[in-house]
Coordinates of C-alpha atoms in Angstrom, one line a residue:
M1250 CA -4.7 70.1 42.4
T1251 CA -5.6 73.3 44.2
G1252 CA -2.7 75.0 45.8
V1253 CA 0.1 73.2 43.7
G1254 CA 1.7 76.6 42.8
K1255 CA 2.1 77.6 46.4
L1256 CA 3.5 74.2 47.3
I1257 CA 5.9 74.5 44.4
R1258 CA 7.3 77.7 45.7
L1259 CA 7.6 76.2 49.1
I1260 CA 9.6 73.2 47.7
L1261 CA 11.7 75.8 45.8
R1262 CA 12.3 77.7 48.9
R1263 CA 13.3 74.5 51.0
D1264 CA 15.6 73.1 48.2
R1265 CA 17.1 76.6 47.2
F1266 CA 20.6 75.5 47.9
L1267 CA 20.5 71.7 47.2
L1268 CA 18.4 71.8 43.7
P1269 CA 20.7 74.3 42.0
I1270 CA 23.8 72.3 42.9
W1271 CA 22.8 68.9 41.5
V1272 CA 21.3 70.5 38.4
I1273 CA 24.4 72.6 37.6
I1274 CA 27.0 69.9 38.4
F1275 CA 25.2 67.1 36.3
G1276 CA 24.2 69.6 33.7
F1277 CA 27.8 70.9 33.1
L1278 CA 29.5 67.6 33.8
P1279 CA 29.7 66.3 30.2
A1280 CA 31.4 69.6 29.0
G1281 CA 34.0 68.9 31.5
Y1282 CA 34.4 65.3 30.2
Y1283 CA 34.6 66.8 26.7
A1284 CA 37.3 69.2 27.6
S1285 CA 39.4 66.5 29.3
F1286 CA 39.2 64.2 26.4
E1287 CA 40.4 66.9 24.0
G1288 CA 43.4 67.4 26.4
L1289 CA 44.2 63.7 26.8
F1290 CA 43.9 62.8 23.1
P1291 CA 45.5 65.5 20.8
T1292 CA 45.6 63.2 17.7
D1293 CA 42.8 61.2 15.9
A1294 CA 44.9 58.0 16.2
E1295 CA 45.1 58.3 20.0
R1296 CA 41.6 59.0 20.4
I1297 CA 40.4 56.0 18.1
Q1298 CA 42.8 53.7 19.9
Y1299 CA 41.4 54.5 23.3
A1300 CA 37.8 54.3 22.0
T1301 CA 38.5 50.9 20.4
V1302 CA 40.0 49.5 23.7
S1303 CA 37.3 51.0 25.8
A1304 CA 34.4 49.7 23.8
D1305 CA 35.6 46.1 24.4
N1306 CA 36.7 46.6 28.1
A1307 CA 34.1 44.7 30.3
G1308 CA 34.9 46.8 33.3
F1309 CA 34.4 50.0 31.5
V1310 CA 31.1 48.7 30.0
A1311 CA 29.9 47.5 33.3
L1312 CA 30.4 51.1 34.8
Y1313 CA 29.5 53.4 31.7
G1314 CA 27.6 51.3 29.2
L1315 CA 28.1 50.4 25.6
L1316 CA 30.3 52.7 23.5
H1317 CA 29.2 53.3 19.8
G1318 CA 31.5 55.8 18.0
D1319 CA 35.0 57.3 18.5
S1320 CA 34.3 61.0 18.4
F1321 CA 34.9 63.3 21.2
A1322 CA 31.2 63.6 21.7
A1323 CA 30.5 59.8 21.6
L1324 CA 33.4 59.4 24.1
T1325 CA 31.7 62.0 26.4
N1326 CA 28.3 60.5 26.2
W1327 CA 29.8 57.1 27.0
R1328 CA 31.9 58.4 29.9
A1329 CA 28.8 60.0 31.4
G1330 CA 27.1 56.6 31.4
F1331 CA 26.9 56.5 35.3
V1332 CA 25.4 59.9 35.6
P1333 CA 21.9 58.8 34.9
V1334 CA 22.2 56.5 38.1
M1335 CA 23.2 59.5 40.1
I1336 CA 20.4 61.7 38.6
G1337 CA 17.8 58.9 39.4
L1338 CA 19.0 58.6 42.9
V1339 CA 18.6 62.4 43.5
A1340 CA 15.3 62.5 41.8
L1341 CA 13.7 59.7 43.8
L1342 CA 15.1 61.0 47.1
T1343 CA 13.8 64.5 46.2
V1344 CA 10.3 63.2 45.6
I1345 CA 10.2 61.1 48.7
R1346 CA 11.6 63.9 50.8
H1347 CA 8.6 66.2 49.8
T1348 CA 5.8 63.6 50.1
R1349 CA 6.5 60.7 52.5
T1350 CA 8.9 62.4 54.7
D1351 CA 6.5 65.4 55.0
E1352 CA 3.6 63.1 55.9
E1353 CA 5.7 61.3 58.5
A1354 CA 6.8 64.5 60.1
G1355 CA 3.2 66.0 60.1
R1356 CA 3.9 68.8 57.8
A1357 CA 1.7 67.4 55.0
E1358 CA -1.4 67.2 57.4
L1359 CA -0.7 70.8 58.5
V1360 CA -0.5 71.9 54.7
G1361 CA -3.5 69.8 53.9
S1362 CA -5.6 71.7 56.5
T1363 CA -5.4 74.6 54.2
V1364 CA -7.0 75.0 50.8
T1365 CA -5.0 72.4 48.9
G1366 CA -6.1 69.5 46.8
R1367 CA -5.6 65.9 47.7
H1368 CA -2.8 65.2 45.2
A1369 CA -1.4 68.7 45.4
N1370 CA 1.7 67.7 47.5
L1371 CA 2.5 64.8 45.2
G1372 CA 1.9 66.9 42.0
A1373 CA 4.2 69.7 43.4
A1374 CA 7.0 67.3 44.2
L1375 CA 6.8 65.7 40.7
L1376 CA 6.7 69.1 39.0
V1377 CA 9.6 70.5 40.7
T1378 CA 11.8 67.3 40.3
C1379 CA 10.8 66.7 36.7
G1380 CA 11.2 70.4 35.9
A1381 CA 14.7 70.3 37.6
S1382 CA 15.5 67.3 35.5
L1383 CA 14.4 69.0 32.3
L1384 CA 16.5 72.0 33.0
L1385 CA 19.5 69.7 33.7
G1386 CA 18.8 68.2 30.2
L1387 CA 18.6 71.6 28.6
I1388 CA 21.9 72.7 30.2
T1389 CA 23.5 69.5 28.8
F1390 CA 22.0 70.2 25.4
A1391 CA 23.3 73.7 25.4
S1392 CA 26.8 72.9 26.6
M1393 CA 27.3 70.1 24.0
A1394 CA 25.6 71.4 21.0
G1395 CA 28.4 73.7 20.0
R1396 CA 31.1 71.5 20.9
S1397 CA 29.7 68.3 19.3
G1398 CA 28.5 69.9 16.1
S1399 CA 25.3 67.7 16.3
V1400 CA 22.2 69.5 17.5
A1401 CA 20.2 66.2 17.3
G1402 CA 22.7 64.3 19.1
S1403 CA 22.9 66.9 21.9
L1404 CA 19.2 67.1 22.2
A1405 CA 19.2 63.2 22.6
F1406 CA 22.0 63.4 25.2
G1407 CA 20.0 66.1 27.2
A1408 CA 16.9 63.8 26.9
E1409 CA 18.9 61.0 28.3
F1410 CA 19.6 62.8 31.6
A1411 CA 16.2 64.4 31.8
L1412 CA 14.4 61.1 31.4
S1413 CA 16.6 59.5 34.1
G1414 CA 15.2 62.0 36.5
W1415 CA 11.6 61.6 35.2
L1416 CA 11.7 57.8 35.5
F1417 CA 12.9 57.5 39.0
A1418 CA 11.0 60.4 40.3
A1419 CA 8.0 58.6 39.2
I1420 CA 9.2 55.5 40.8
G1421 CA 9.9 57.4 44.0
A1422 CA 6.3 58.7 43.9
I1423 CA 5.0 55.0 43.7
T1424 CA 7.3 53.8 46.6
A1425 CA 6.1 56.9 48.7
Q1426 CA 2.6 55.5 48.7
L1427 CA 3.5 51.9 49.8
T1428 CA 4.6 52.4 53.2
S1429 CA 4.0 54.7 56.2
S1430 CA 7.8 55.1 56.6
A1431 CA 10.0 57.5 54.6
R1432 CA 13.0 55.2 55.3
A1433 CA 11.2 52.1 53.9
A1434 CA 10.2 54.2 50.8
R1435 CA 13.6 55.2 50.3
S1436 CA 15.0 51.7 50.7
I1437 CA 12.4 50.2 48.1
A1438 CA 13.1 52.9 45.6
I1439 CA 17.0 52.6 45.9
V1440 CA 16.6 48.8 45.5
A1441 CA 14.6 49.4 42.3
L1442 CA 17.4 51.6 41.2
G1443 CA 20.0 49.1 41.9
V1444 CA 18.2 46.2 40.2
S1445 CA 17.7 48.5 37.1
Y1446 CA 21.5 49.1 37.2
A1447 CA 22.3 45.5 37.7
L1448 CA 20.1 44.4 34.7
R1449 CA 21.8 47.1 32.6
V1450 CA 25.3 45.7 33.5
G1451 CA 24.4 42.4 32.8
G1452 CA 22.7 43.1 29.5
D1453 CA 25.5 45.3 28.2
I1454 CA 28.2 42.9 29.2
S1455 CA 26.6 40.1 27.5
S1456 CA 26.4 42.1 24.4
L1457 CA 30.2 42.0 24.3
G1458 CA 30.1 38.2 24.2
D1459 CA 27.4 35.9 22.7
G1460 CA 24.6 38.3 23.4
S1461 CA 22.6 35.6 25.1
L1462 CA 21.6 37.9 28.0
S1463 CA 21.6 41.2 26.2
W1464 CA 17.8 41.3 26.5
L1465 CA 18.3 42.2 30.3
S1466 CA 19.1 45.9 29.3
W1467 CA 15.8 46.2 27.6
I1468 CA 13.8 45.5 30.9
S1469 CA 15.8 48.1 32.7
P1470 CA 14.8 51.8 32.5
L1471 CA 18.6 52.7 33.0
G1472 CA 19.2 50.4 30.0
W1473 CA 16.7 52.3 27.9
V1474 CA 18.2 55.7 28.4
T1475 CA 21.8 54.4 27.8
R1476 CA 20.8 52.9 24.6
I1477 CA 19.8 56.3 23.0
F1478 CA 23.4 56.5 21.6
P1479 CA 23.2 60.3 20.8
Y1480 CA 26.4 60.5 18.9
G1481 CA 26.4 57.0 17.3
P1482 CA 23.5 55.1 15.9
L1483 CA 20.9 57.5 17.3
N1484 CA 17.9 55.7 18.5
W1485 CA 14.7 57.6 19.7
W1486 CA 12.7 54.6 20.7
P1487 CA 14.1 54.4 24.2
V1488 CA 13.1 58.0 24.5
V1489 CA 9.5 57.2 23.7
L1490 CA 9.5 54.3 25.9
S1491 CA 10.9 56.2 28.8
V1492 CA 8.2 58.9 28.4
L1493 CA 5.5 56.4 28.3
L1494 CA 6.8 54.6 31.5
S1495 CA 7.3 57.8 33.3
A1496 CA 3.6 58.8 32.6
V1497 CA 2.2 55.4 33.4
A1498 CA 4.3 55.4 36.8
V1499 CA 2.9 58.9 37.7
A1500 CA -0.7 57.8 36.9
V1501 CA 0.0 54.7 39.2
A1502 CA 1.2 56.9 42.0
V1503 CA -1.7 59.2 41.8
Y1504 CA -4.1 56.1 41.8
L1505 CA -2.4 54.7 44.9
R1506 CA -2.5 58.1 46.6
G1507 CA -6.2 58.1 46.2
R1508 CA -6.5 54.7 47.8
R1509 CA -4.9 55.5 51.1
D1510 CA -5.3 57.8 54.1
L1511 CA -3.0 60.7 54.8
G1512 CA 0.0 59.2 56.9
D1513 CA -0.8 55.6 56.2
G1514 CA 0.8 53.5 53.5
L1515 CA -0.8 51.0 51.0
F1516 CA 0.8 48.4 53.1
A1517 CA -0.5 48.9 56.7
A1518 CA 2.1 48.8 59.4
R1519 CA 1.7 45.8 61.7
L1520 CA 0.9 46.5 65.2
G1521 CA 3.3 45.1 67.8
R1522 CA 2.5 43.1 70.9
A1523 CA 1.2 44.7 74.0
S1524 CA 4.4 43.5 75.9
A1525 CA 7.8 43.0 74.4
A1526 CA 9.1 39.3 74.1
A1527 CA 12.1 38.1 76.1
S1528 CA 14.2 38.6 72.8
L1529 CA 13.5 42.3 72.7
R1530 CA 14.5 43.2 76.1
T1531 CA 18.0 44.4 75.5
P1532 CA 19.2 47.4 73.3
L1533 CA 21.0 45.0 71.1
A1534 CA 18.0 42.8 70.4
L1535 CA 16.0 45.8 69.5
A1536 CA 18.6 47.1 67.1
W1537 CA 18.6 43.7 65.6
R1538 CA 14.8 43.9 65.1
L1539 CA 15.1 47.4 63.6
H1540 CA 18.1 46.6 61.3
R1541 CA 17.5 43.1 60.1
G1542 CA 15.4 43.9 57.1
L1543 CA 18.1 46.5 56.1
L1544 CA 21.0 44.0 56.5
I1545 CA 19.3 41.2 54.7
G1546 CA 18.3 43.6 51.7
W1547 CA 21.7 45.0 51.4
T1548 CA 23.5 41.7 51.7
L1549 CA 21.3 40.0 49.2
G1550 CA 21.7 43.0 46.8
L1551 CA 25.4 42.9 46.9
A1552 CA 25.4 39.2 46.6
L1553 CA 23.3 39.6 43.4
L1554 CA 25.9 42.3 42.2
G1555 CA 28.7 39.8 42.9
L1556 CA 26.9 37.2 40.7
I1557 CA 26.7 39.6 37.8
F1558 CA 30.3 41.0 38.2
G1559 CA 31.7 37.3 38.7
G1560 CA 29.7 36.2 35.6
V1561 CA 31.0 38.8 33.2
G1562 CA 34.6 37.8 34.2
G1563 CA 34.5 35.2 31.5
S1564 CA 33.5 37.9 28.9
V1565 CA 36.7 39.8 29.8
L1566 CA 38.7 36.8 28.7
D1567 CA 36.5 36.4 25.5
I1568 CA 37.5 40.1 24.7
A1569 CA 41.1 39.5 24.9
Q1570 CA 40.8 36.3 22.9
D1571 CA 38.6 37.6 20.1
N1572 CA 40.4 41.0 19.5
K1573 CA 43.9 40.7 18.2
G1574 CA 44.9 44.2 18.9
L1575 CA 43.7 43.9 22.6
S1576 CA 45.5 40.6 22.8
D1577 CA 48.9 42.2 21.9
I1578 CA 48.2 45.1 24.2
F1579 CA 47.3 42.8 27.2
A1580 CA 50.1 40.5 26.4
R1581 CA 52.6 43.5 26.9
L1582 CA 50.7 44.3 30.0
G1583 CA 51.1 40.8 31.5
G1584 CA 48.5 38.7 29.6
S1585 CA 44.8 38.5 29.7
S1586 CA 45.0 37.7 33.5
Q1587 CA 46.1 41.2 34.0
L1588 CA 42.9 42.6 32.4
V1589 CA 40.7 40.3 34.7
D1590 CA 42.6 41.5 37.6
S1591 CA 42.0 45.2 36.7
Y1592 CA 38.3 44.4 36.1
F1593 CA 37.7 42.9 39.5
A1594 CA 39.8 45.6 41.2
G1595 CA 37.8 48.2 39.5
T1596 CA 34.4 46.6 40.5
A1597 CA 35.7 46.3 44.1
G1598 CA 35.8 50.0 44.3
I1599 CA 32.2 50.4 43.1
V1600 CA 31.1 47.7 45.4
G1601 CA 33.0 49.5 48.4
L1602 CA 31.1 52.9 47.5
I1603 CA 27.6 51.0 47.5
A1604 CA 28.6 49.4 50.9
A1605 CA 29.4 52.8 52.4
C1606 CA 26.0 54.0 51.4
Y1607 CA 24.7 51.1 53.6
G1608 CA 26.9 52.1 56.4
V1609 CA 25.7 55.7 56.3
Q1610 CA 22.1 54.7 56.1
A1611 CA 22.4 52.2 59.1
T1612 CA 24.2 54.9 61.1
L1613 CA 21.5 57.5 60.4
R1614 CA 18.9 55.1 61.9
L1615 CA 20.1 56.7 65.3
R1616 CA 18.9 60.0 64.0
D1617 CA 15.6 58.6 62.9
E1618 CA 15.0 57.0 66.4
E1619 CA 15.8 60.3 68.0
T1620 CA 13.6 62.6 65.8
T1621 CA 10.6 60.0 66.2
G1622 CA 10.9 60.0 69.9
H1623 CA 11.8 56.3 70.2
A1624 CA 15.3 57.0 71.6
E1625 CA 13.7 59.2 74.3
A1626 CA 11.5 56.3 75.4
V1627 CA 14.4 53.7 75.5
L1628 CA 16.8 56.1 77.3
A1629 CA 14.1 56.8 79.9
T1630 CA 14.8 53.1 81.1
S1631 CA 18.0 51.9 82.6
V1632 CA 19.7 51.8 79.2
S1633 CA 22.5 54.2 78.9
R1634 CA 23.3 56.5 75.9
Y1635 CA 26.4 54.4 75.2
A1636 CA 24.5 51.1 75.0
W1637 CA 21.7 52.5 72.9
A1638 CA 24.2 54.2 70.4
F1639 CA 26.6 51.1 70.1
S1640 CA 23.8 48.6 69.7
H1641 CA 23.0 50.4 66.4
L1642 CA 26.6 51.1 65.4
L1643 CA 27.4 47.5 65.6
F1644 CA 25.2 47.2 62.5
S1645 CA 27.0 50.2 60.9
L1646 CA 30.3 48.4 61.3
L1647 CA 29.4 44.6 60.8
G1648 CA 26.6 45.1 58.4
P1649 CA 28.7 46.5 55.4
A1650 CA 31.4 43.8 56.4
L1651 CA 28.8 41.0 55.8
A1652 CA 27.5 42.6 52.5
L1653 CA 31.0 43.0 51.2
F1654 CA 31.9 39.4 52.2
A1655 CA 28.7 38.2 50.3
E1656 CA 29.6 40.1 47.2
G1657 CA 33.2 38.9 47.2
L1658 CA 32.2 35.3 48.0
V1659 CA 29.7 35.1 45.2
A1660 CA 31.9 37.1 42.7
G1661 CA 34.9 34.5 43.6
L1662 CA 32.7 31.5 43.2
T1663 CA 31.1 32.6 40.1
Y1664 CA 34.3 33.3 38.2
S1665 CA 36.0 30.0 38.8
P1666 CA 39.2 30.4 36.8
G1667 CA 40.1 33.5 38.9
D1668 CA 42.0 33.5 42.2
F1669 CA 39.2 33.2 44.7
G1670 CA 41.2 34.5 47.7
D1671 CA 42.3 37.7 45.8
I1672 CA 38.8 38.5 44.6
L1673 CA 37.4 38.3 48.1
A1674 CA 40.2 40.1 49.6
G1675 CA 40.0 42.9 47.2
T1676 CA 36.3 43.4 48.2
M1677 CA 36.9 43.2 51.9
L1678 CA 39.8 45.7 51.8
Q1679 CA 37.4 48.5 50.9
L1680 CA 36.0 48.0 54.6
P1681 CA 38.2 50.6 56.2
A1682 CA 37.0 53.2 53.9
V1683 CA 33.5 52.3 54.3
W1684 CA 34.1 52.6 58.2
V1685 CA 35.5 56.2 57.5
L1686 CA 32.2 57.3 56.1
A1687 CA 30.2 55.6 58.6
G1688 CA 32.4 57.3 61.3
L1689 CA 31.9 60.6 59.6
T1690 CA 28.2 60.1 60.0
V1691 CA 28.7 59.3 63.7
L1692 CA 30.6 62.6 64.2
L1693 CA 27.9 64.6 62.5
F1694 CA 25.1 62.9 64.6
G1695 CA 26.9 63.5 67.9
L1696 CA 28.2 67.0 67.3
L1697 CA 25.7 68.5 64.7
P1698 CA 22.6 66.3 64.8
R1699 CA 20.5 68.7 62.6
W1700 CA 23.1 68.3 59.9
S1701 CA 23.3 64.5 60.1
L1702 CA 21.8 64.2 56.6
V1703 CA 24.8 66.0 55.3
A1704 CA 26.7 62.7 55.8
W1705 CA 25.2 61.6 52.4
A1706 CA 27.4 64.2 50.7
A1707 CA 30.5 62.1 51.7
P1708 CA 29.6 59.0 49.4
A1709 CA 28.5 61.4 46.8
A1710 CA 31.8 63.2 46.8
C1711 CA 33.7 59.9 46.7
L1712 CA 31.5 58.8 43.7
L1713 CA 32.2 62.1 41.8
I1714 CA 36.0 61.6 42.5
L1715 CA 35.8 58.1 41.2
L1716 CA 33.9 59.2 38.0
V1717 CA 35.7 62.5 37.1
G1718 CA 38.9 62.6 39.2
E1719 CA 41.3 61.2 36.7
T1720 CA 39.5 62.3 33.6
L1721 CA 39.5 66.0 34.8
Q1722 CA 43.1 65.5 36.0
L1723 CA 42.2 66.8 39.5
S1724 CA 45.0 67.4 42.0
Q1725 CA 46.2 64.5 44.0
W1726 CA 45.2 66.1 47.3
L1727 CA 41.6 66.3 45.9
L1728 CA 41.8 62.6 45.0
D1729 CA 43.1 61.8 48.4
I1730 CA 39.9 63.2 50.0
S1731 CA 38.2 60.0 49.1
P1732 CA 39.1 57.1 51.6
F1733 CA 38.7 54.8 48.5
T1734 CA 41.7 56.2 46.9
H1735 CA 43.9 54.8 49.7
T1736 CA 42.7 51.2 49.6
P1737 CA 44.9 48.6 48.0
R1738 CA 43.8 47.2 44.5
L1739 CA 43.4 43.6 44.5
P1740 CA 43.7 41.4 42.5
G1741 CA 46.9 42.4 40.9
G1742 CA 48.1 45.0 43.3
D1743 CA 50.3 45.1 46.5
V1744 CA 48.8 45.3 49.9
S1745 CA 50.2 47.7 52.4
A1746 CA 49.2 47.9 56.1
T1747 CA 49.9 51.6 56.5
P1748 CA 46.9 53.0 54.6
M1749 CA 44.6 50.4 56.1
V1750 CA 45.6 51.2 59.7
T1751 CA 45.4 54.9 59.0
L1752 CA 41.9 54.7 57.6
I1753 CA 40.7 52.5 60.7
A1754 CA 42.3 55.1 62.9
V1755 CA 40.4 58.1 61.2
A1756 CA 37.2 56.1 61.5
A1757 CA 37.8 55.4 65.1
V1758 CA 38.6 59.2 65.8
F1759 CA 35.5 60.2 64.1
G1760 CA 33.5 57.6 66.1
V1761 CA 34.9 58.6 69.4
L1762 CA 34.4 62.3 68.9
G1763 CA 30.8 61.8 67.7
I1764 CA 30.0 59.6 70.8
A1765 CA 31.5 62.1 73.1
G1766 CA 29.2 64.7 71.5
L1767 CA 26.2 62.6 72.0
R1768 CA 27.0 62.1 75.7
R1769 CA 27.0 65.8 76.2
R1770 CA 24.0 67.0 74.1
N1771 CA 20.3 67.0 74.5
I1772 CA 18.1 64.2 73.2
P1773 CA 16.3 65.2 71.2
D1774 CA 18.1 68.1 69.7

């Protein structure tokens, strides 16, 4: 581990802007939730009624997890139930950025030629990421201890956030050893995060019904951290399990790093043919070869999510039937079908955001091809820049459409009592918003290629608006920044062509400007 200290300082310098941003935002976010709840529910009766309704709402449970307790602190912890997913995503991306990405770019080899240990790079990345996660947890503890009046509960709340970062930092460290491509390592780690979230959703929703599948939450790392219940029936066992799993995962990553050569992955890259097959002699055919794994993975992943969301639709009806108070409330709102419609409309927005991440990732493949020199080799032939770019952008546009269709199709078929057409339409109506974020990525790639990765800030901002927008009572113009604010809500809502056409027009303008910039700049740049 020689040289770890210097590598830590290097990582802190490289991430001197990004690291404090996510630590501070996520650390103080619960305090914002707490303040908003105090403003929204001035009386105990209103707060308790909201907690009672929310605890049995399948849509809320799917997004935030189970709710135990009706205090402001318990509501805050429950409302922050999706934050561990975001922390886990940032943690795994940070570790991969400073390990596999550095190896792929040749920086790790340059650093390794100095006096540094074999595992110094991996150790520094893990120490920085886990340290940042710990600091985030301490900020959460400090901001909640005085408000909640429970030191032990606030400590557990902070541990929930910190352990989310530890777990997925360790998982990111493992995936960084598996392949020689940073892109593939990120994809594998994100799939692991998505599976963990899906298992948590399935188990928690089942707990509202007969509980036959509640065990799914206990095979999910995210299920562990969200079952600590800091301000309810406090359970320290998930903390112990999370620490042990993090330690084991780090040990596995260190072992795998010792089993491979620098620059290689545990799974060796396959050598291609000496000459291209006839099926690879067009830009579109090459793009299909490069994107097919991503397309299949995202489509299957969203189809699985549709199976889970569709399956819990029945639990929504069970809630309305088994709870007399809720039955009366939803009868006044239009019956239990109104609840089911609201649930599927809410999940459609979540699915749209996930598909937007796919659109951004597929578009950024253009930048990957440019930085690795592959684009230059292709453009040295008779292939034009337009043909090269459009062959990849076809998957940025149609790939998310196929993935959304798979989710809506499976969800509609799984929930047989519902209106299949409305469920599928509600999912597909998210597509123009997805295209806006993909178009923004094209704009950055064409005009500011070195800032292309900033495109990931767009889905992150949309997610923050979804999570905290209404709770913090943000101004409408801030909410309108997210294109998903403008998509129609189906089932149960009305569809207007104006916002859809506007979103498509914005996406087209972004795309045209980006392609025009690509036409006029150097490659590589």
